[in-house]
Amino acid sequence: MKLLFLPSGHNLPSVLGYFTLLQTNKIIGLIDFYLLEVIAYILFIPMFLAIYFALRRLNESYMVIAIFMAFLGIAIFLSTNNSFSMLNLSNQYVTATTEAQKFIILAAGQALLVNTGQRAFGGFNMGLLLISVAGIVMSTVMLRSNNFGNKTAYVGILAFAISLAEYVRMILLPAELTILLIFAILSGVLLMIWLIMVGRSLIKLSN
């Protein structure tokens, strides 16, 4: 997830570059093509569930909306992630025996790259949008909870607000990598702090 990891895919702009990387080192290649984001989104599932059950009595309608948006965002992201599709194309390219086959596979890989590059409008980053809104809603409800505290709530609101601003940035200024780096670092650091604070509060609640 962009909130936690800054992908380096823009350093390998060509399809052949990705194919070569995936054949040289599959793990590094998949990480470069957003595998870590897949893991992060999966880990969000139990965390959001725990927050939902901890806060639903404070404002059940808001929490139902938030958990629905969070799970919808996760589902959209996972269903549109292209990491393993690119790996499959890479394997097909290596085993291709004719130039025509290689050309078709390269074209398919280019289509995946284009789809990934249009994340602000496609399903890939709709997950970011929905989870950012869900996080803001949940953090706002936290303001009314003595179990989490205002500091945790405000850190969450700020982290997810910056994440939401990053989504807007991708629509208005898609080529501004400096702003991307600033937003990614800020939201990533704040989200890590928020996750630690939320985790500590949930552990105390379980005891």
PDB file of C-alpha atoms in Angstrom:
ATOM      1  CA  MET A   1       0.000   0.000   0.000  1.00  0.00           C
ATOM      2  CA  LYS A   2       1.253   3.419  -0.861  1.00  0.00           C
ATOM      3  CA  LEU A   3       0.576   4.456   2.732  1.00  0.00           C
ATOM      4  CA  LEU A   4       3.214   2.076   4.002  1.00  0.00           C
ATOM      5  CA  PHE A   5       5.504   1.431   1.043  1.00  0.00           C
ATOM      6  CA  LEU A   6       6.707   3.648  -1.755  1.00  0.00           C
ATOM      7  CA  PRO A   7       6.824   1.413  -4.837  1.00  0.00           C
ATOM      8  CA  SER A   8       9.824   1.812  -7.114  1.00  0.00           C
ATOM      9  CA  GLY A   9       8.102   0.683 -10.288  1.00  0.00           C
ATOM     10  CA  HIS A  10       8.729   3.989 -12.054  1.00  0.00           C
ATOM     11  CA  ASN A  11      12.449   3.087 -12.120  1.00  0.00           C
ATOM     12  CA  LEU A  12      11.722   0.277 -14.594  1.00  0.00           C
ATOM     13  CA  PRO A  13       9.454   1.878 -17.172  1.00  0.00           C
ATOM     14  CA  SER A  14       9.657  -0.869 -19.805  1.00  0.00           C
ATOM     15  CA  VAL A  15       7.724  -4.120 -19.888  1.00  0.00           C
ATOM     16  CA  LEU A  16      10.905  -5.977 -20.793  1.00  0.00           C
ATOM     17  CA  GLY A  17      12.567  -4.440 -17.739  1.00  0.00           C
ATOM     18  CA  TYR A  18       9.908  -5.922 -15.486  1.00  0.00           C
ATOM     19  CA  PHE A  19      10.081  -9.288 -17.241  1.00  0.00           C
ATOM     20  CA  THR A  20      13.862  -9.372 -16.754  1.00  0.00           C
ATOM     21  CA  LEU A  21      13.620  -8.405 -13.095  1.00  0.00           C
ATOM     22  CA  LEU A  22      10.928 -11.010 -12.409  1.00  0.00           C
ATOM     23  CA  GLN A  23      13.040 -13.742 -13.997  1.00  0.00           C
ATOM     24  CA  THR A  24      16.199 -12.618 -12.200  1.00  0.00           C
ATOM     25  CA  ASN A  25      14.578 -12.328  -8.765  1.00  0.00           C
ATOM     26  CA  LYS A  26      10.862 -13.053  -8.483  1.00  0.00           C
ATOM     27  CA  ILE A  27      10.538 -11.741  -4.915  1.00  0.00           C
ATOM     28  CA  ILE A  28      12.200  -8.396  -5.669  1.00  0.00           C
ATOM     29  CA  GLY A  29      10.234  -8.119  -8.894  1.00  0.00           C
ATOM     30  CA  LEU A  30       6.901  -8.728  -7.170  1.00  0.00           C
ATOM     31  CA  ILE A  31       7.783  -6.281  -4.389  1.00  0.00           C
ATOM     32  CA  ASP A  32       8.643  -3.687  -7.026  1.00  0.00           C
ATOM     33  CA  PHE A  33       5.232  -4.320  -8.575  1.00  0.00           C
ATOM     34  CA  TYR A  34       3.234  -3.643  -5.372  1.00  0.00           C
ATOM     35  CA  LEU A  35       3.327  -7.038  -3.615  1.00  0.00           C
ATOM     36  CA  LEU A  36       3.974  -5.320  -0.266  1.00  0.00           C
ATOM     37  CA  GLU A  37       0.823  -3.291  -0.761  1.00  0.00           C
ATOM     38  CA  VAL A  38      -1.125  -6.553  -1.188  1.00  0.00           C
ATOM     39  CA  ILE A  39       0.225  -7.813   2.146  1.00  0.00           C
ATOM     40  CA  ALA A  40      -0.587  -4.494   3.839  1.00  0.00           C
ATOM     41  CA  TYR A  41      -4.174  -4.522   2.595  1.00  0.00           C
ATOM     42  CA  ILE A  42      -4.673  -8.104   3.810  1.00  0.00           C
ATOM     43  CA  LEU A  43      -3.352  -7.140   7.256  1.00  0.00           C
ATOM     44  CA  PHE A  44      -5.872  -4.293   7.354  1.00  0.00           C
ATOM     45  CA  ILE A  45      -8.743  -6.823   7.468  1.00  0.00           C
ATOM     46  CA  PRO A  46      -8.348  -8.024  11.097  1.00  0.00           C
ATOM     47  CA  MET A  47      -7.330  -4.547  12.244  1.00  0.00           C
ATOM     48  CA  PHE A  48     -10.426  -2.831  10.848  1.00  0.00           C
ATOM     49  CA  LEU A  49     -12.625  -5.604  12.243  1.00  0.00           C
ATOM     50  CA  ALA A  50     -11.140  -5.145  15.716  1.00  0.00           C
ATOM     51  CA  ILE A  51     -11.647  -1.369  15.561  1.00  0.00           C
ATOM     52  CA  TYR A  52     -15.217  -1.853  14.372  1.00  0.00           C
ATOM     53  CA  PHE A  53     -16.139  -4.095  17.310  1.00  0.00           C
ATOM     54  CA  ALA A  54     -14.373  -1.747  19.737  1.00  0.00           C
ATOM     55  CA  LEU A  55     -16.181   1.387  18.529  1.00  0.00           C
ATOM     56  CA  ARG A  56     -19.541   0.276  17.141  1.00  0.00           C
ATOM     57  CA  ARG A  57     -21.437   1.105  20.349  1.00  0.00           C
ATOM     58  CA  LEU A  58     -20.319   4.730  20.142  1.00  0.00           C
ATOM     59  CA  ASN A  59     -21.763   5.297  16.674  1.00  0.00           C
ATOM     60  CA  GLU A  60     -22.924   2.120  14.980  1.00  0.00           C
ATOM     61  CA  SER A  61     -24.173   3.784  11.782  1.00  0.00           C
ATOM     62  CA  TYR A  62     -20.833   5.510  11.132  1.00  0.00           C
ATOM     63  CA  MET A  63     -18.887   2.355  11.950  1.00  0.00           C
ATOM     64  CA  VAL A  64     -21.030   0.224   9.622  1.00  0.00           C
ATOM     65  CA  ILE A  65     -20.376   2.698   6.810  1.00  0.00           C
ATOM     66  CA  ALA A  66     -16.659   2.776   7.626  1.00  0.00           C
ATOM     67  CA  ILE A  67     -16.207  -1.005   7.764  1.00  0.00           C
ATOM     68  CA  PHE A  68     -18.192  -1.416   4.538  1.00  0.00           C
ATOM     69  CA  MET A  69     -16.004   1.133   2.738  1.00  0.00           C
ATOM     70  CA  ALA A  70     -12.836  -0.401   4.162  1.00  0.00           C
ATOM     71  CA  PHE A  71     -13.698  -3.934   3.068  1.00  0.00           C
ATOM     72  CA  LEU A  72     -14.938  -2.735  -0.322  1.00  0.00           C
ATOM     73  CA  GLY A  73     -11.677  -0.859  -0.828  1.00  0.00           C
ATOM     74  CA  ILE A  74      -9.629  -3.906   0.131  1.00  0.00           C
ATOM     75  CA  ALA A  75     -11.664  -6.153  -2.180  1.00  0.00           C
ATOM     76  CA  ILE A  76     -11.328  -3.746  -5.120  1.00  0.00           C
ATOM     77  CA  PHE A  77      -7.588  -3.393  -4.604  1.00  0.00           C
ATOM     78  CA  LEU A  78      -6.914  -7.119  -4.319  1.00  0.00           C
ATOM     79  CA  SER A  79      -9.112  -7.972  -7.308  1.00  0.00           C
ATOM     80  CA  THR A  80      -7.357  -5.441  -9.552  1.00  0.00           C
ATOM     81  CA  ASN A  81      -3.766  -5.985  -8.433  1.00  0.00           C
ATOM     82  CA  ASN A  82      -1.536  -7.012 -11.343  1.00  0.00           C
ATOM     83  CA  SER A  83       1.543  -8.385  -9.551  1.00  0.00           C
ATOM     84  CA  PHE A  84       1.008 -12.051 -10.320  1.00  0.00           C
ATOM     85  CA  SER A  85      -0.447 -11.324 -13.756  1.00  0.00           C
ATOM     86  CA  MET A  86       2.836  -9.628 -14.648  1.00  0.00           C
ATOM     87  CA  LEU A  87       4.774 -12.615 -13.268  1.00  0.00           C
ATOM     88  CA  ASN A  88       2.688 -14.973 -15.396  1.00  0.00           C
ATOM     89  CA  LEU A  89       3.350 -12.902 -18.520  1.00  0.00           C
ATOM     90  CA  SER A  90       7.050 -12.868 -17.671  1.00  0.00           C
ATOM     91  CA  ASN A  91       7.086 -16.668 -17.528  1.00  0.00           C
ATOM     92  CA  GLN A  92       5.207 -16.867 -20.834  1.00  0.00           C
ATOM     93  CA  TYR A  93       7.694 -14.484 -22.456  1.00  0.00           C
ATOM     94  CA  VAL A  94      10.636 -16.685 -21.442  1.00  0.00           C
ATOM     95  CA  THR A  95       9.013 -19.800 -22.911  1.00  0.00           C
ATOM     96  CA  ALA A  96       7.792 -18.092 -26.096  1.00  0.00           C
ATOM     97  CA  THR A  97       9.368 -19.602 -29.199  1.00  0.00           C
ATOM     98  CA  THR A  98       8.499 -17.051 -31.889  1.00  0.00           C
ATOM     99  CA  GLU A  99       8.850 -13.304 -32.236  1.00  0.00           C
ATOM    100  CA  ALA A 100       5.107 -13.032 -32.835  1.00  0.00           C
ATOM    101  CA  GLN A 101       4.376 -14.690 -29.487  1.00  0.00           C
ATOM    102  CA  LYS A 102       6.855 -12.412 -27.721  1.00  0.00           C
ATOM    103  CA  PHE A 103       5.282  -9.351 -29.339  1.00  0.00           C
ATOM    104  CA  ILE A 104       1.796 -10.353 -28.147  1.00  0.00           C
ATOM    105  CA  ILE A 105       3.058 -10.979 -24.604  1.00  0.00           C
ATOM    106  CA  LEU A 106       4.909  -7.646 -24.538  1.00  0.00           C
ATOM    107  CA  ALA A 107       1.721  -5.898 -25.672  1.00  0.00           C
ATOM    108  CA  ALA A 108      -0.224  -7.585 -22.871  1.00  0.00           C
ATOM    109  CA  GLY A 109       2.437  -6.513 -20.376  1.00  0.00           C
ATOM    110  CA  GLN A 110       2.281  -2.946 -21.657  1.00  0.00           C
ATOM    111  CA  ALA A 111      -1.489  -2.977 -21.132  1.00  0.00           C
ATOM    112  CA  LEU A 112      -0.932  -4.010 -17.506  1.00  0.00           C
ATOM    113  CA  LEU A 113       1.563  -1.183 -17.022  1.00  0.00           C
ATOM    114  CA  VAL A 114      -0.849   1.350 -18.502  1.00  0.00           C
ATOM    115  CA  ASN A 115      -3.630   0.080 -16.242  1.00  0.00           C
ATOM    116  CA  THR A 116      -1.333   0.350 -13.228  1.00  0.00           C
ATOM    117  CA  GLY A 117      -0.244   3.835 -14.258  1.00  0.00           C
ATOM    118  CA  GLN A 118      -3.874   5.002 -14.319  1.00  0.00           C
ATOM    119  CA  ARG A 119      -4.410   4.040 -10.704  1.00  0.00           C
ATOM    120  CA  ALA A 120      -6.220   7.200  -9.644  1.00  0.00           C
ATOM    121  CA  PHE A 121      -9.114   6.390 -11.968  1.00  0.00           C
ATOM    122  CA  GLY A 122      -8.907   2.588 -11.906  1.00  0.00           C
ATOM    123  CA  GLY A 123      -9.672  -0.004  -9.275  1.00  0.00           C
ATOM    124  CA  PHE A 124      -6.056  -0.167  -8.116  1.00  0.00           C
ATOM    125  CA  ASN A 125      -6.276   3.079  -6.180  1.00  0.00           C
ATOM    126  CA  MET A 126      -9.999   3.141  -5.544  1.00  0.00           C
ATOM    127  CA  GLY A 127      -8.932   0.967  -2.622  1.00  0.00           C
ATOM    128  CA  LEU A 128      -6.740   3.816  -1.377  1.00  0.00           C
ATOM    129  CA  LEU A 129      -9.637   6.260  -1.655  1.00  0.00           C
ATOM    130  CA  LEU A 130     -12.164   4.062   0.160  1.00  0.00           C
ATOM    131  CA  ILE A 131      -9.792   3.021   2.947  1.00  0.00           C
ATOM    132  CA  SER A 132      -8.698   6.629   3.468  1.00  0.00           C
ATOM    133  CA  VAL A 133     -12.297   7.745   3.954  1.00  0.00           C
ATOM    134  CA  ALA A 134     -12.998   4.736   6.191  1.00  0.00           C
ATOM    135  CA  GLY A 135      -9.933   5.544   8.290  1.00  0.00           C
ATOM    136  CA  ILE A 136     -11.014   9.155   8.733  1.00  0.00           C
ATOM    137  CA  VAL A 137     -14.500   8.060   9.826  1.00  0.00           C
ATOM    138  CA  MET A 138     -13.147   5.496  12.299  1.00  0.00           C
ATOM    139  CA  SER A 139     -10.617   7.945  13.711  1.00  0.00           C
ATOM    140  CA  THR A 140     -13.345  10.564  14.124  1.00  0.00           C
ATOM    141  CA  VAL A 141     -15.453   8.093  16.122  1.00  0.00           C
ATOM    142  CA  MET A 142     -12.348   7.401  18.241  1.00  0.00           C
ATOM    143  CA  LEU A 143     -12.555  10.962  19.543  1.00  0.00           C
ATOM    144  CA  ARG A 144     -15.510   9.817  21.639  1.00  0.00           C
ATOM    145  CA  SER A 145     -13.716   6.762  23.013  1.00  0.00           C
ATOM    146  CA  ASN A 146     -11.813   6.710  26.286  1.00  0.00           C
ATOM    147  CA  ASN A 147     -10.143   3.457  25.253  1.00  0.00           C
ATOM    148  CA  PHE A 148      -8.181   4.963  22.365  1.00  0.00           C
ATOM    149  CA  GLY A 149      -7.707   8.596  23.345  1.00  0.00           C
ATOM    150  CA  ASN A 150      -7.690  11.820  21.372  1.00  0.00           C
ATOM    151  CA  LYS A 151      -4.023  11.525  20.361  1.00  0.00           C
ATOM    152  CA  THR A 152      -4.666   8.242  18.567  1.00  0.00           C
ATOM    153  CA  ALA A 153      -7.737   9.694  16.886  1.00  0.00           C
ATOM    154  CA  TYR A 154      -5.976  12.849  15.666  1.00  0.00           C
ATOM    155  CA  VAL A 155      -2.973  10.909  14.347  1.00  0.00           C
ATOM    156  CA  GLY A 156      -5.358   8.658  12.406  1.00  0.00           C
ATOM    157  CA  ILE A 157      -7.331  11.574  10.997  1.00  0.00           C
ATOM    158  CA  LEU A 158      -4.135  13.287   9.845  1.00  0.00           C
ATOM    159  CA  ALA A 159      -2.614  10.107   8.369  1.00  0.00           C
ATOM    160  CA  PHE A 160      -5.698   9.184   6.356  1.00  0.00           C
ATOM    161  CA  ALA A 161      -6.323  12.813   5.337  1.00  0.00           C
ATOM    162  CA  ILE A 162      -2.838  12.957   3.805  1.00  0.00           C
ATOM    163  CA  SER A 163      -3.557   9.636   2.093  1.00  0.00           C
ATOM    164  CA  LEU A 164      -6.760  11.121   0.695  1.00  0.00           C
ATOM    165  CA  ALA A 165      -4.813  14.168  -0.481  1.00  0.00           C
ATOM    166  CA  GLU A 166      -2.434  11.801  -2.281  1.00  0.00           C
ATOM    167  CA  TYR A 167      -5.383  10.358  -4.203  1.00  0.00           C
ATOM    168  CA  VAL A 168      -6.376  13.873  -5.276  1.00  0.00           C
ATOM    169  CA  ARG A 169      -2.741  14.577  -6.198  1.00  0.00           C
ATOM    170  CA  MET A 170      -2.728  11.563  -8.540  1.00  0.00           C
ATOM    171  CA  ILE A 171      -5.700  13.005 -10.403  1.00  0.00           C
ATOM    172  CA  LEU A 172      -4.515  16.614 -10.622  1.00  0.00           C
ATOM    173  CA  LEU A 173      -0.703  16.218 -10.658  1.00  0.00           C
ATOM    174  CA  PRO A 174       0.098  12.630 -11.702  1.00  0.00           C
ATOM    175  CA  ALA A 175       3.682  13.412 -12.745  1.00  0.00           C
ATOM    176  CA  GLU A 176       4.744  15.226  -9.551  1.00  0.00           C
ATOM    177  CA  LEU A 177       6.990  12.586  -7.985  1.00  0.00           C
ATOM    178  CA  THR A 178       8.360  15.027  -5.380  1.00  0.00           C
ATOM    179  CA  ILE A 179       4.886  15.569  -3.951  1.00  0.00           C
ATOM    180  CA  LEU A 180       4.324  11.810  -4.165  1.00  0.00           C
ATOM    181  CA  LEU A 181       7.434  11.220  -2.056  1.00  0.00           C
ATOM    182  CA  ILE A 182       6.419  13.816   0.546  1.00  0.00           C
ATOM    183  CA  PHE A 183       2.879  12.471   0.864  1.00  0.00           C
ATOM    184  CA  ALA A 184       4.059   8.843   0.938  1.00  0.00           C
ATOM    185  CA  ILE A 185       6.583   9.491   3.707  1.00  0.00           C
ATOM    186  CA  LEU A 186       4.229  11.628   5.812  1.00  0.00           C
ATOM    187  CA  SER A 187       1.238   9.319   5.540  1.00  0.00           C
ATOM    188  CA  GLY A 188       3.413   6.225   5.940  1.00  0.00           C
ATOM    189  CA  VAL A 189       5.101   7.437   9.135  1.00  0.00           C
ATOM    190  CA  LEU A 190       1.847   8.700  10.633  1.00  0.00           C
ATOM    191  CA  LEU A 191       0.027   5.492   9.747  1.00  0.00           C
ATOM    192  CA  MET A 192       2.734   3.365  11.355  1.00  0.00           C
ATOM    193  CA  ILE A 193       2.437   5.455  14.532  1.00  0.00           C
ATOM    194  CA  TRP A 194      -1.359   5.145  14.402  1.00  0.00           C
ATOM    195  CA  LEU A 195      -1.215   1.371  13.954  1.00  0.00           C
ATOM    196  CA  ILE A 196       1.078   1.040  16.975  1.00  0.00           C
ATOM    197  CA  MET A 197      -1.178   3.258  19.094  1.00  0.00           C
ATOM    198  CA  VAL A 198      -4.308   1.393  17.996  1.00  0.00           C
ATOM    199  CA  GLY A 199      -2.615  -1.959  18.571  1.00  0.00           C
ATOM    200  CA  ARG A 200      -1.658  -1.027  22.122  1.00  0.00           C
ATOM    201  CA  SER A 201      -5.201   0.126  22.856  1.00  0.00           C
ATOM    202  CA  LEU A 202      -6.700  -3.073  21.438  1.00  0.00           C
ATOM    203  CA  ILE A 203      -4.337  -5.210  23.535  1.00  0.00           C
ATOM    204  CA  LYS A 204      -5.406  -3.327  26.669  1.00  0.00           C
ATOM    205  CA  LEU A 205      -9.061  -3.853  25.749  1.00  0.00           C
ATOM    206  CA  SER A 206      -8.538  -7.584  25.262  1.00  0.00           C
ATOM    207  CA  ASN A 207      -7.020  -7.843  28.732  1.00  0.00           C
TER     208      ASN A 207
END
